[in-house]
Short mmCIF file of C-alpha atoms in Angstrom, two decimals:
data_model
loop_
_atom_site.label_atom_id
_atom_site.label_comp_id
_atom_site.label_asym_id
_atom_site.label_seq_id
_atom_site.Cartn_x
_atom_site.Cartn_y
_atom_site.Cartn_z
CA MET A 1 0.00 0.00 0.00
CA ARG A 2 1.29 3.43 -0.96
CA PHE A 3 0.46 6.39 1.29
CA ILE A 4 -0.08 10.03 0.33
CA THR A 5 -0.51 12.70 2.98
CA SER A 6 -3.65 14.83 2.91
CA GLU A 7 -1.38 17.89 2.89
CA GLU A 8 0.12 16.83 -0.43
CA ILE A 9 -3.37 16.43 -1.89
CA SER A 10 -4.62 19.77 -0.54
CA ASN A 11 -1.62 21.56 -2.01
CA ALA A 12 -2.02 19.87 -5.38
CA VAL A 13 -5.71 20.82 -5.45
CA LYS A 14 -4.93 24.40 -4.49
CA ASN A 15 -2.44 24.71 -7.34
CA LEU A 16 -4.82 23.16 -9.89
CA ILE A 17 -7.48 25.68 -8.92
CA ILE A 18 -5.27 28.77 -8.94
CA ASN A 19 -3.47 27.92 -12.18
CA SER A 20 -6.56 27.03 -14.15
CA SER A 21 -8.37 30.21 -13.10
CA VAL A 22 -5.91 32.35 -15.04
CA SER A 23 -4.59 30.01 -17.70
CA LEU A 24 -6.85 28.70 -20.45
CA PRO A 25 -5.96 25.08 -21.34
CA GLU A 26 -4.32 24.51 -24.73
CA ASP A 27 -7.27 22.57 -26.16
CA THR A 28 -9.73 25.35 -25.29
CA TYR A 29 -7.48 28.07 -26.72
CA LYS A 30 -7.00 26.08 -29.91
CA GLY A 31 -10.75 25.48 -30.24
CA LEU A 32 -11.47 29.18 -29.84
CA LYS A 33 -8.77 30.11 -32.33
CA GLN A 34 -10.26 27.72 -34.90
CA ALA A 35 -13.70 29.18 -34.22
CA PHE A 36 -12.30 32.67 -34.81
CA GLU A 37 -10.96 31.59 -38.20
CA LYS A 38 -14.20 29.85 -39.13
CA GLU A 39 -16.71 32.46 -37.92
CA ILE A 40 -18.34 34.47 -40.72
CA SER A 41 -20.25 36.96 -38.58
CA GLU A 42 -18.48 40.25 -37.92
CA SER A 43 -19.75 40.60 -34.37
CA GLY A 44 -18.99 36.93 -33.77
CA LYS A 45 -15.41 37.48 -34.90
CA THR A 46 -15.12 40.56 -32.68
CA VAL A 47 -16.33 38.58 -29.67
CA LEU A 48 -13.91 35.72 -30.34
CA ARG A 49 -11.03 38.16 -30.80
CA GLN A 50 -11.83 39.69 -27.40
CA ILE A 51 -12.12 36.26 -25.77
CA LEU A 52 -8.66 35.31 -27.09
CA LEU A 53 -7.27 38.68 -25.98
CA ASN A 54 -8.85 38.15 -22.57
CA ALA A 55 -6.97 34.83 -22.28
CA GLU A 56 -3.69 36.57 -23.00
CA ILE A 57 -4.37 39.32 -20.46
CA ALA A 58 -5.44 36.80 -17.81
CA GLU A 59 -2.24 34.81 -18.30
CA THR A 60 0.18 37.74 -18.33
CA GLU A 61 -1.52 39.73 -15.56
CA ASN A 62 -2.34 36.68 -13.46
CA LYS A 63 -5.99 37.71 -13.34
CA PRO A 64 -8.95 35.29 -13.45
CA LEU A 65 -10.23 34.66 -16.99
CA CYS A 66 -13.78 35.08 -15.72
CA GLN A 67 -15.21 36.52 -12.52
CA ASP A 68 -17.27 33.34 -12.17
CA THR A 69 -14.48 31.13 -10.93
CA GLY A 70 -17.06 28.43 -10.56
CA LEU A 71 -17.97 25.66 -8.25
CA ALA A 72 -14.99 23.33 -7.89
CA VAL A 73 -15.82 20.03 -9.60
CA PHE A 74 -13.58 16.98 -9.29
CA PHE A 75 -13.46 13.54 -10.83
CA VAL A 76 -11.03 11.46 -8.79
CA GLU A 77 -9.64 8.06 -9.74
CA ILE A 78 -8.33 6.17 -6.74
CA GLY A 79 -5.92 3.31 -7.34
CA MET A 80 -6.70 0.29 -5.17
CA ASN A 81 -3.17 0.30 -3.71
CA VAL A 82 -3.07 3.90 -2.55
CA ALA A 83 -4.32 5.34 0.74
CA VAL A 84 -4.54 8.81 2.23
CA ARG A 85 -2.97 9.72 5.56
CA ASP A 86 -4.05 12.30 8.19
CA LYS A 87 -7.38 13.38 6.74
CA ASN A 88 -9.89 11.59 4.54
CA LEU A 89 -9.75 12.33 0.83
CA THR A 90 -12.91 14.47 0.75
CA ASP A 91 -11.65 16.68 3.57
CA ALA A 92 -8.26 16.98 1.86
CA ILE A 93 -9.85 18.11 -1.42
CA ASN A 94 -12.13 20.58 0.36
CA GLU A 95 -9.17 21.99 2.26
CA GLY A 96 -7.34 22.47 -1.07
CA THR A 97 -10.44 24.13 -2.50
CA ARG A 98 -10.64 26.49 0.48
CA ARG A 99 -6.97 27.46 0.07
CA GLY A 100 -7.16 27.78 -3.71
CA TYR A 101 -10.13 30.14 -3.71
CA SER A 102 -8.76 32.18 -0.82
CA GLU A 103 -5.07 32.43 -1.77
CA GLY A 104 -5.89 32.83 -5.47
CA PHE A 105 -8.28 35.75 -4.81
CA LEU A 106 -11.03 33.83 -6.57
CA ARG A 107 -14.72 34.43 -6.16
CA LYS A 108 -16.53 32.35 -3.56
CA SER A 109 -19.76 31.28 -5.19
CA THR A 110 -21.28 28.61 -2.93
CA CYS A 111 -24.31 29.66 -0.91
CA ASP A 112 -27.21 28.20 1.02
CA PRO A 113 -29.87 27.37 -1.60
CA LEU A 114 -32.70 28.90 0.45
CA THR A 115 -31.27 31.73 2.54
CA ARG A 116 -28.77 32.49 -0.28
CA LYS A 117 -26.13 33.25 2.36
CA ASN A 118 -22.62 32.79 0.98
CA ILE A 119 -20.69 29.93 2.57
CA GLY A 120 -17.56 32.10 2.31
CA ASP A 121 -14.89 29.66 1.14
CA ASN A 122 -16.40 28.04 -1.99
CA THR A 123 -16.80 24.68 -0.31
CA PRO A 124 -18.15 22.08 -0.52
CA ALA A 125 -16.50 20.97 -3.74
CA ILE A 126 -18.50 18.60 -5.95
CA ILE A 127 -16.49 15.37 -5.98
CA HIS A 128 -17.05 12.16 -7.94
CA TYR A 129 -14.98 9.09 -7.10
CA GLU A 130 -14.04 6.10 -9.16
CA PHE A 131 -11.77 3.18 -8.25
CA THR A 132 -9.05 1.89 -10.53
CA ASN A 133 -6.06 -0.44 -10.40
CA GLY A 134 -2.58 0.67 -9.41
CA ASP A 135 -1.25 2.94 -6.66
CA LYS A 136 -1.88 6.38 -8.10
CA LEU A 137 -4.40 9.10 -7.37
CA ARG A 138 -5.64 11.00 -10.44
CA ILE A 139 -7.42 14.28 -9.70
CA MET A 140 -9.29 15.94 -12.55
CA TYR A 141 -10.59 19.44 -11.85
CA ALA A 142 -12.95 21.85 -13.59
CA ALA A 143 -14.16 25.29 -12.54
CA LYS A 144 -17.82 25.16 -13.50
CA GLY A 145 -19.58 28.48 -13.94
CA GLY A 146 -23.22 29.03 -13.03
CA GLY A 147 -24.39 30.64 -16.26
CA SER A 148 -23.83 27.61 -18.45
CA GLU A 149 -24.83 25.15 -15.73
CA ASN A 150 -28.20 26.92 -15.41
CA MET A 151 -29.04 26.25 -19.07
CA SER A 152 -28.36 22.50 -18.78
CA GLY A 153 -31.15 19.95 -18.80
CA ILE A 154 -32.12 16.36 -18.19
CA LYS A 155 -34.93 14.25 -19.60
CA MET A 156 -36.15 10.76 -18.93
CA MET A 157 -36.92 9.84 -22.54
CA ARG A 158 -38.82 6.88 -23.91
CA PRO A 159 -36.74 4.07 -25.44
CA SER A 160 -38.80 4.57 -28.61
CA ASP A 161 -37.43 8.15 -28.89
CA GLY A 162 -34.14 6.60 -29.99
CA LYS A 163 -31.13 8.35 -31.45
CA ASP A 164 -33.17 10.95 -33.34
CA GLY A 165 -35.10 11.85 -30.20
CA ILE A 166 -31.89 12.24 -28.23
CA MET A 167 -30.35 14.50 -30.87
CA ASP A 168 -33.52 16.61 -31.06
CA PHE A 169 -33.45 17.04 -27.28
CA VAL A 170 -29.83 18.25 -27.25
CA VAL A 171 -30.56 20.75 -30.03
CA GLN A 172 -33.70 21.97 -28.24
CA ILE A 173 -31.70 22.61 -25.07
CA MET A 174 -29.24 24.72 -27.07
CA GLN A 175 -32.04 26.60 -28.85
CA ALA A 176 -33.62 27.47 -25.51
CA ALA A 177 -30.24 28.43 -24.01
CA GLY A 178 -29.52 30.97 -26.75
CA PRO A 179 -26.97 33.58 -25.64
CA ASN A 180 -27.23 32.79 -21.91
CA PRO A 181 -24.53 30.11 -21.39
CA CYS A 182 -21.71 32.20 -22.94
CA PRO A 183 -21.38 30.55 -26.36
CA PRO A 184 -19.40 29.15 -28.08
CA ASN A 185 -20.08 26.22 -25.77
CA ILE A 186 -18.92 22.69 -25.25
CA ILE A 187 -21.89 20.36 -24.89
CA GLY A 188 -21.57 17.34 -22.64
CA VAL A 189 -24.16 14.62 -23.16
CA GLY A 190 -24.73 11.64 -20.89
CA ILE A 191 -26.91 8.88 -22.29
CA GLY A 192 -28.07 5.99 -20.12
CA GLY A 193 -27.35 5.01 -16.55
CA ASN A 194 -30.27 6.32 -14.54
CA PHE A 195 -31.53 9.75 -13.48
CA GLU A 196 -28.47 10.94 -11.55
CA ARG A 197 -25.92 8.86 -13.44
CA SER A 198 -26.76 10.44 -16.80
CA ALA A 199 -25.99 13.88 -15.36
CA ILE A 200 -22.65 12.72 -13.98
CA LEU A 201 -21.78 11.19 -17.38
CA ALA A 202 -22.64 14.47 -19.09
CA LYS A 203 -20.34 16.34 -16.74
CA LYS A 204 -17.58 13.75 -17.12
CA SER A 205 -17.69 13.98 -20.91
CA LEU A 206 -16.59 17.61 -20.64
CA PHE A 207 -13.20 16.39 -19.40
CA ARG A 208 -12.39 14.83 -22.77
CA LYS A 209 -9.94 17.07 -24.62
CA LEU A 210 -11.61 19.43 -27.03
CA GLY A 211 -10.89 18.31 -30.59
CA GLU A 212 -10.34 14.69 -29.56
CA ARG A 213 -12.66 12.28 -31.39
CA ASN A 214 -15.00 9.88 -29.63
CA SER A 215 -13.55 6.35 -29.79
CA ASP A 216 -17.08 4.95 -30.24
CA HIS A 217 -17.92 5.24 -33.94
CA GLU A 218 -21.68 5.56 -33.45
CA LEU A 219 -21.31 8.30 -30.81
CA ASP A 220 -18.72 10.06 -32.97
CA GLU A 221 -21.27 10.22 -35.79
CA MET A 222 -23.95 11.56 -33.44
CA GLU A 223 -21.57 14.22 -32.14
CA LYS A 224 -20.92 15.45 -35.68
CA ILE A 225 -24.61 15.63 -36.54
CA ILE A 226 -25.50 17.45 -33.30
CA LEU A 227 -22.61 19.90 -33.72
CA GLU A 228 -23.75 20.78 -37.21
CA ARG A 229 -27.34 21.24 -36.10
CA ILE A 230 -26.35 23.46 -33.14
CA ASN A 231 -24.12 25.62 -35.32
CA ASN A 232 -27.01 26.05 -37.72
CA ILE A 233 -29.19 27.58 -34.99
CA GLY A 234 -27.41 30.89 -35.62
CA THR A 235 -26.82 31.93 -31.99
CA GLY A 236 -23.09 32.53 -32.50
CA PRO A 237 -20.46 33.88 -30.08
CA MET A 238 -22.21 35.49 -27.08
CA GLY A 239 -25.47 35.20 -29.00
CA PHE A 240 -24.90 38.15 -31.32
CA GLY A 241 -25.39 35.88 -34.34
CA GLY A 242 -22.95 33.54 -36.05
CA ILE A 243 -22.04 30.00 -36.98
CA CYS A 244 -19.87 29.16 -33.97
CA THR A 245 -22.31 28.30 -31.19
CA ALA A 246 -20.63 25.06 -30.17
CA LEU A 247 -16.94 24.17 -30.12
CA GLY A 248 -17.63 20.52 -29.53
CA VAL A 249 -20.17 17.90 -28.51
CA HIS A 250 -19.00 15.12 -26.19
CA ILE A 251 -21.12 12.03 -25.54
CA ILE A 252 -20.71 9.19 -23.05
CA LYS A 253 -23.16 6.29 -22.85
CA GLU A 254 -23.74 3.57 -20.28
CA PRO A 255 -26.29 0.78 -19.96
CA CYS A 256 -29.69 1.77 -18.55
CA HIS A 257 -32.96 0.14 -17.46
CA ILE A 258 -35.01 -1.60 -20.18
CA ALA A 259 -37.82 0.89 -19.48
CA SER A 260 -35.66 4.03 -19.57
CA LEU A 261 -33.62 6.33 -21.77
CA PRO A 262 -32.14 9.00 -19.50
CA VAL A 263 -30.42 11.85 -21.33
CA ALA A 264 -28.57 14.71 -19.64
CA VAL A 265 -27.11 17.74 -21.38
CA ASN A 266 -24.50 19.72 -19.50
CA ILE A 267 -23.48 22.97 -21.16
CA GLU A 268 -19.99 24.36 -20.62
CA CYS A 269 -19.07 27.97 -21.35
CA HIS A 270 -16.24 29.04 -23.67
CA SER A 271 -14.05 29.68 -20.62
CA HIS A 272 -13.52 25.93 -20.39
CA ARG A 273 -11.15 25.68 -17.44
CA HIS A 274 -9.97 22.23 -16.56
CA ALA A 275 -6.74 20.66 -15.34
CA GLU A 276 -5.54 17.42 -13.82
CA ILE A 277 -2.75 15.91 -11.80
CA THR A 278 -1.70 12.37 -11.00
CA ILE A 279 -0.04 11.83 -7.65
CA MET B 1 -20.79 52.07 -38.35
CA GLY B 2 -18.51 53.68 -35.82
CA ILE B 3 -18.32 53.02 -32.12
CA LYS B 4 -20.43 55.46 -30.08
CA LYS B 5 -18.96 57.04 -26.97
CA ILE B 6 -21.55 57.67 -24.28
CA THR B 7 -21.39 59.00 -20.73
CA THR B 8 -23.42 58.30 -17.61
CA PRO B 9 -25.85 59.24 -16.19
CA LEU B 10 -27.75 58.58 -19.41
CA ALA B 11 -29.80 61.47 -20.76
CA ASP B 12 -33.01 60.69 -22.65
CA ASP B 13 -31.41 61.99 -25.85
CA THR B 14 -28.59 59.50 -25.50
CA VAL B 15 -30.96 56.62 -24.86
CA LEU B 16 -33.06 57.57 -27.88
CA SER B 17 -29.98 57.75 -30.11
CA LEU B 18 -28.97 54.16 -29.34
CA LYS B 19 -30.04 51.39 -31.69
CA THR B 20 -29.84 47.63 -31.43
CA GLY B 21 -26.43 46.47 -32.66
CA ASP B 22 -24.64 49.73 -31.88
CA GLU B 23 -21.22 49.23 -30.34
CA VAL B 24 -20.66 51.63 -27.47
CA LEU B 25 -17.92 52.71 -25.07
CA ILE B 26 -19.41 53.78 -21.74
CA SER B 27 -17.69 56.28 -19.44
CA GLY B 28 -18.72 57.64 -16.05
CA VAL B 29 -20.24 56.14 -12.91
CA ILE B 30 -22.07 52.82 -13.06
CA TYR B 31 -23.38 50.67 -10.19
CA THR B 32 -22.96 46.93 -9.72
CA ALA B 33 -25.84 44.79 -8.53
CA ARG B 34 -26.83 41.18 -9.06
CA ASP B 35 -29.29 38.70 -7.51
CA GLN B 36 -29.20 39.47 -3.80
CA ALA B 37 -28.64 43.22 -4.18
CA HIS B 38 -31.69 43.43 -6.46
CA PHE B 39 -33.72 41.48 -3.94
CA ARG B 40 -32.81 44.02 -1.26
CA LEU B 41 -33.33 47.09 -3.47
CA VAL B 42 -36.83 46.00 -4.44
CA LYS B 43 -37.63 45.21 -0.80
CA LEU B 44 -36.66 48.79 0.10
CA ILE B 45 -38.92 50.10 -2.63
CA GLU B 46 -41.83 47.99 -1.38
CA GLU B 47 -41.26 49.39 2.10
CA ASN B 48 -41.06 52.96 0.77
CA LYS B 49 -37.50 53.33 2.05
CA PRO B 50 -34.73 55.24 0.23
CA LEU B 51 -32.29 53.35 -2.01
CA PRO B 52 -28.53 53.43 -1.27
CA PHE B 53 -28.01 55.53 -4.41
CA ASP B 54 -30.10 57.85 -6.59
CA ILE B 55 -31.15 55.55 -9.38
CA ARG B 56 -32.43 58.23 -11.79
CA GLY B 57 -30.51 58.18 -15.06
CA GLN B 58 -28.16 55.51 -13.79
CA VAL B 59 -26.75 52.32 -15.28
CA ILE B 60 -26.61 49.03 -13.36
CA TYR B 61 -23.98 46.46 -14.28
CA TYR B 62 -24.88 42.86 -13.47
CA VAL B 63 -21.57 41.63 -12.09
CA GLY B 64 -20.02 39.92 -9.10
CA PRO B 65 -16.27 40.50 -9.44
CA THR B 66 -13.50 38.36 -8.03
CA PRO B 67 -11.78 39.88 -4.96
CA GLU B 68 -9.15 42.44 -5.90
CA LYS B 69 -5.53 41.56 -5.15
CA PRO B 70 -3.48 44.13 -3.20
CA GLY B 71 -2.91 47.12 -5.49
CA GLU B 72 -5.66 46.22 -7.92
CA VAL B 73 -8.72 48.42 -8.56
CA ILE B 74 -10.96 45.41 -9.03
CA GLY B 75 -10.66 41.73 -9.82
CA SER B 76 -12.00 40.00 -12.89
CA ALA B 77 -15.33 41.68 -13.71
CA GLY B 78 -17.38 40.36 -16.63
CA PRO B 79 -21.19 40.30 -16.89
CA THR B 80 -23.47 37.70 -15.33
CA THR B 81 -26.64 36.35 -16.99
CA SER B 82 -29.34 39.02 -16.84
CA TYR B 83 -32.60 37.04 -16.82
CA ARG B 84 -32.25 36.43 -13.10
CA MET B 85 -32.83 40.17 -12.59
CA ASP B 86 -35.88 40.26 -14.92
CA LYS B 87 -38.30 40.14 -12.01
CA TYR B 88 -36.80 43.31 -10.52
CA ALA B 89 -35.67 45.35 -13.54
CA PRO B 90 -39.06 46.90 -14.51
CA ILE B 91 -39.54 48.18 -10.94
CA LEU B 92 -36.15 49.91 -11.10
CA MET B 93 -36.79 51.33 -14.59
CA LYS B 94 -40.05 52.80 -13.33
CA LEU B 95 -37.98 54.73 -10.79
CA GLY B 96 -35.66 56.08 -13.46
CA LEU B 97 -33.01 53.41 -14.12
CA LYS B 98 -31.84 54.07 -17.68
CA GLY B 99 -29.38 51.35 -18.49
CA MET B 100 -28.51 47.75 -17.68
CA ILE B 101 -25.35 45.88 -18.67
CA GLY B 102 -25.31 42.10 -18.63
CA LYS B 103 -25.45 39.13 -20.93
CA GLY B 104 -28.27 36.96 -22.23
CA LYS B 105 -31.92 37.30 -23.10
CA ARG B 106 -34.46 39.46 -21.26
CA SER B 107 -38.12 38.67 -20.62
CA ASN B 108 -40.93 40.29 -22.58
CA GLU B 109 -41.83 42.30 -19.46
CA VAL B 110 -38.32 43.77 -19.35
CA LYS B 111 -38.34 44.54 -23.08
CA GLU B 112 -41.69 46.27 -22.73
CA ALA B 113 -40.44 48.28 -19.74
CA ILE B 114 -37.38 49.32 -21.77
CA GLN B 115 -39.70 50.85 -24.36
CA LYS B 116 -42.16 52.28 -21.85
CA TYR B 117 -39.59 53.94 -19.57
CA LYS B 118 -37.04 54.74 -22.30
CA ALA B 119 -34.15 52.64 -21.14
CA VAL B 120 -31.54 50.47 -22.84
CA TYR B 121 -30.04 47.01 -22.30
CA PHE B 122 -26.38 46.55 -23.18
CA GLY B 123 -24.63 43.23 -23.68
CA ALA B 124 -21.04 42.83 -22.55
CA ILE B 125 -18.80 39.88 -23.37
CA GLY B 126 -19.28 37.10 -20.83
CA GLY B 127 -16.09 35.35 -19.85
CA ALA B 128 -13.92 38.36 -20.69
CA GLY B 129 -13.59 39.52 -17.09
CA ALA B 130 -9.87 40.23 -17.21
CA LEU B 131 -10.21 42.35 -20.35
CA ILE B 132 -13.27 44.26 -19.12
CA SER B 133 -11.64 45.03 -15.74
CA LYS B 134 -9.14 47.23 -17.60
CA SER B 135 -11.87 49.79 -18.29
CA ILE B 136 -12.77 50.07 -14.59
CA LYS B 137 -10.81 52.91 -13.02
CA SER B 138 -12.19 52.90 -9.47
CA SER B 139 -14.42 50.75 -7.32
CA LYS B 140 -16.05 51.46 -3.99
CA VAL B 141 -18.55 49.32 -2.06
CA ILE B 142 -21.50 51.57 -1.20
CA ALA B 143 -23.97 49.03 0.18
CA TYR B 144 -24.40 45.46 1.38
CA GLU B 145 -20.79 44.64 2.10
CA ASP B 146 -21.97 41.40 3.74
CA LEU B 147 -22.94 40.13 0.29
CA LEU B 148 -19.23 39.90 -0.65
CA SER B 149 -19.01 39.75 -4.46
CA GLU B 150 -22.72 40.63 -4.63
CA ALA B 151 -22.33 43.95 -2.78
CA ILE B 152 -23.31 47.17 -4.56
CA ARG B 153 -20.22 48.91 -5.90
CA GLU B 154 -19.92 52.35 -7.42
CA LEU B 155 -17.56 52.00 -10.37
CA ILE B 156 -15.98 54.71 -12.45
CA VAL B 157 -15.47 53.31 -15.93
CA GLU B 158 -13.68 54.63 -18.96
CA ASP B 159 -14.57 53.31 -22.40
CA PHE B 160 -16.33 50.25 -21.07
CA PRO B 161 -17.08 48.13 -24.19
CA ALA B 162 -20.66 46.97 -24.77
CA ILE B 163 -23.22 46.51 -27.51
CA VAL B 164 -26.86 47.61 -27.57
CA VAL B 165 -29.07 44.51 -27.34
CA ASN B 166 -32.52 45.95 -26.59
CA ASP B 167 -33.31 49.54 -27.59
CA VAL B 168 -36.34 51.77 -27.02
CA TYR B 169 -37.63 50.91 -30.48
CA GLY B 170 -38.20 47.24 -29.67
CA GLY B 171 -35.06 45.93 -31.36
CA ASP B 172 -33.48 42.72 -30.07
CA LEU B 173 -29.96 41.88 -31.20
CA TYR B 174 -30.21 38.26 -30.07
CA GLU B 175 -33.25 37.62 -32.26
CA GLU B 176 -31.97 39.60 -35.23
CA GLY B 177 -28.45 38.16 -35.06
CA ARG B 178 -29.63 34.58 -34.76
CA LYS B 179 -32.00 34.87 -37.70
CA ARG B 180 -29.26 36.30 -39.89
CA TYR B 181 -26.99 33.28 -39.35
CA GLU B 182 -29.58 30.51 -39.14
CA ASN B 183 -28.60 27.57 -41.38
CA LYS B 184 -25.38 29.26 -42.51
CA TYR B 185 -23.03 26.68 -41.05
CA ALA B 186 -21.43 24.31 -43.49
CA VAL B 187 -19.31 21.36 -42.48
CA ASN B 188 -15.93 21.60 -44.14
CA ASP B 189 -13.64 19.11 -42.48
#
C-alpha cells in the first residue's frame, strides 16, 4: 500500500485551482482560435477576438479569466493500492479548494440554496470518485460556472425516442439556451445510466480534450450531426449571431434500465477551465 | 458604423440615439448589482424606504467581481446572466433606471419596460472579465458589504465596451443576429 498525505493532496488541489483560473488550457485556446478563423459573422469574430485577448491578459496579468471562478468540480480516480494519511480524501480536497479560492483571490460562489447566504470559502467541492487499479491518485478538476450550468437539462426519454429523439433534445436545449450560457459552448451529453448517473456522465464527458474524437464510432457520428445542427441555430459567439455556437459535442453512454432512456445535457461555457494531476 | 462614446448618467437623448447592434464605449459612474442586491433594493422600494443611491438616469452592471488583489482596482469583472434580474428590472426602470449591462436574453416584461420607460439594455462579453476590468478605473462598495461579491459597488469606468441589445424601439440583437446566421453553417472538415 502506498500512502499520500492529505497535505500533499490539498496543495495539489490548491495549485490546480489557482493555475486554471488564469490560464486557459491549450485545447480550449485552440478550439477558440479555430472558431475565430471559421466564424463568418463580424460581431462573432469581434467577440472571439476579445475572448482570445482576454486569455492573453489573464495569463500575463495573473488575473482570473472570468469573474465566475465556478464551483470546484472533481473527478477522482483512486488506485486500489493507494491510501490517504491524516485526513480523509474528501476533507483533503475541500481543504485544497478552500486554500485555492482564498489564496488565489477567486470568487466564492457557494451559498445556502434557500437563505442564499454565501458559505464564504467556496466549499463544498462537488467530488465524484471512481476506483481503478494501481497505486496512483488521479485528480481531474474543472471550474464550472453558473451561467452555463443553469441552461443545462435532463430528460427521462422513452426508449422509442431513440437516437433521433436524443439529438432533437440536445438541439432543443441549445435553442432554448440561446446567448445565456456564454457561447461558443462545449456540450456534454450523458446517455443511459439512470436519473443521476446520466448527469454525472454528461459532466464527465466535458473532461475529454476538445478536438479529440470519440472512440465509439456511433457516438462520434452523433456528435458530428448534433454539432452541425447546433451551429445552424445561428446563436453565434455570445449570441450576437454567427455560426460558432458550439466548439464541440461530447457524448458518453452507459447501460440503462429496459424501461428508460435517461439523457442529460450539460453545457460548458467558452471559458472551459480544466486541469488534472496524477499523484 | 462607428463606435459610439456615451457617458453616464444617461440622458433621454442619449438613450433615444442608441439602436440595437450599436457598439458603445461607456464612461462615467455605473453601479454593480446582481441577484441578492436586487432582492434588497426591491424590498426597500416595497417598504417605501430610500435606495442606497439615486437611481435616476443611472446604469446598473450585473456583475459579481473576483476579490481584488493588493494594489488592484478590481478583480475580474465580466457580466453575469441578466434574466435572473428580470423580475426586478421593470420596478427599477419605473424609478428612473436608464441602463442595464449584462449578458443573455431578457423577458418580454423587461423589453416592454425598456420601451415604456425609455431605457436600454447593453450586452457585454461574458467570460472576458480580465479584459473588461481594464476599463474600470475605481471601485467602492457603497452598500451590502456582507454580500461579498454581490455587494453594490460604485464604479468609475472609462470606455467600457458593450453593444446595444434591446433599444427603445423594440429591437433585439439576439433575435436579429440569430435569424441572420440561421442555417449558414457548413461542415468543411
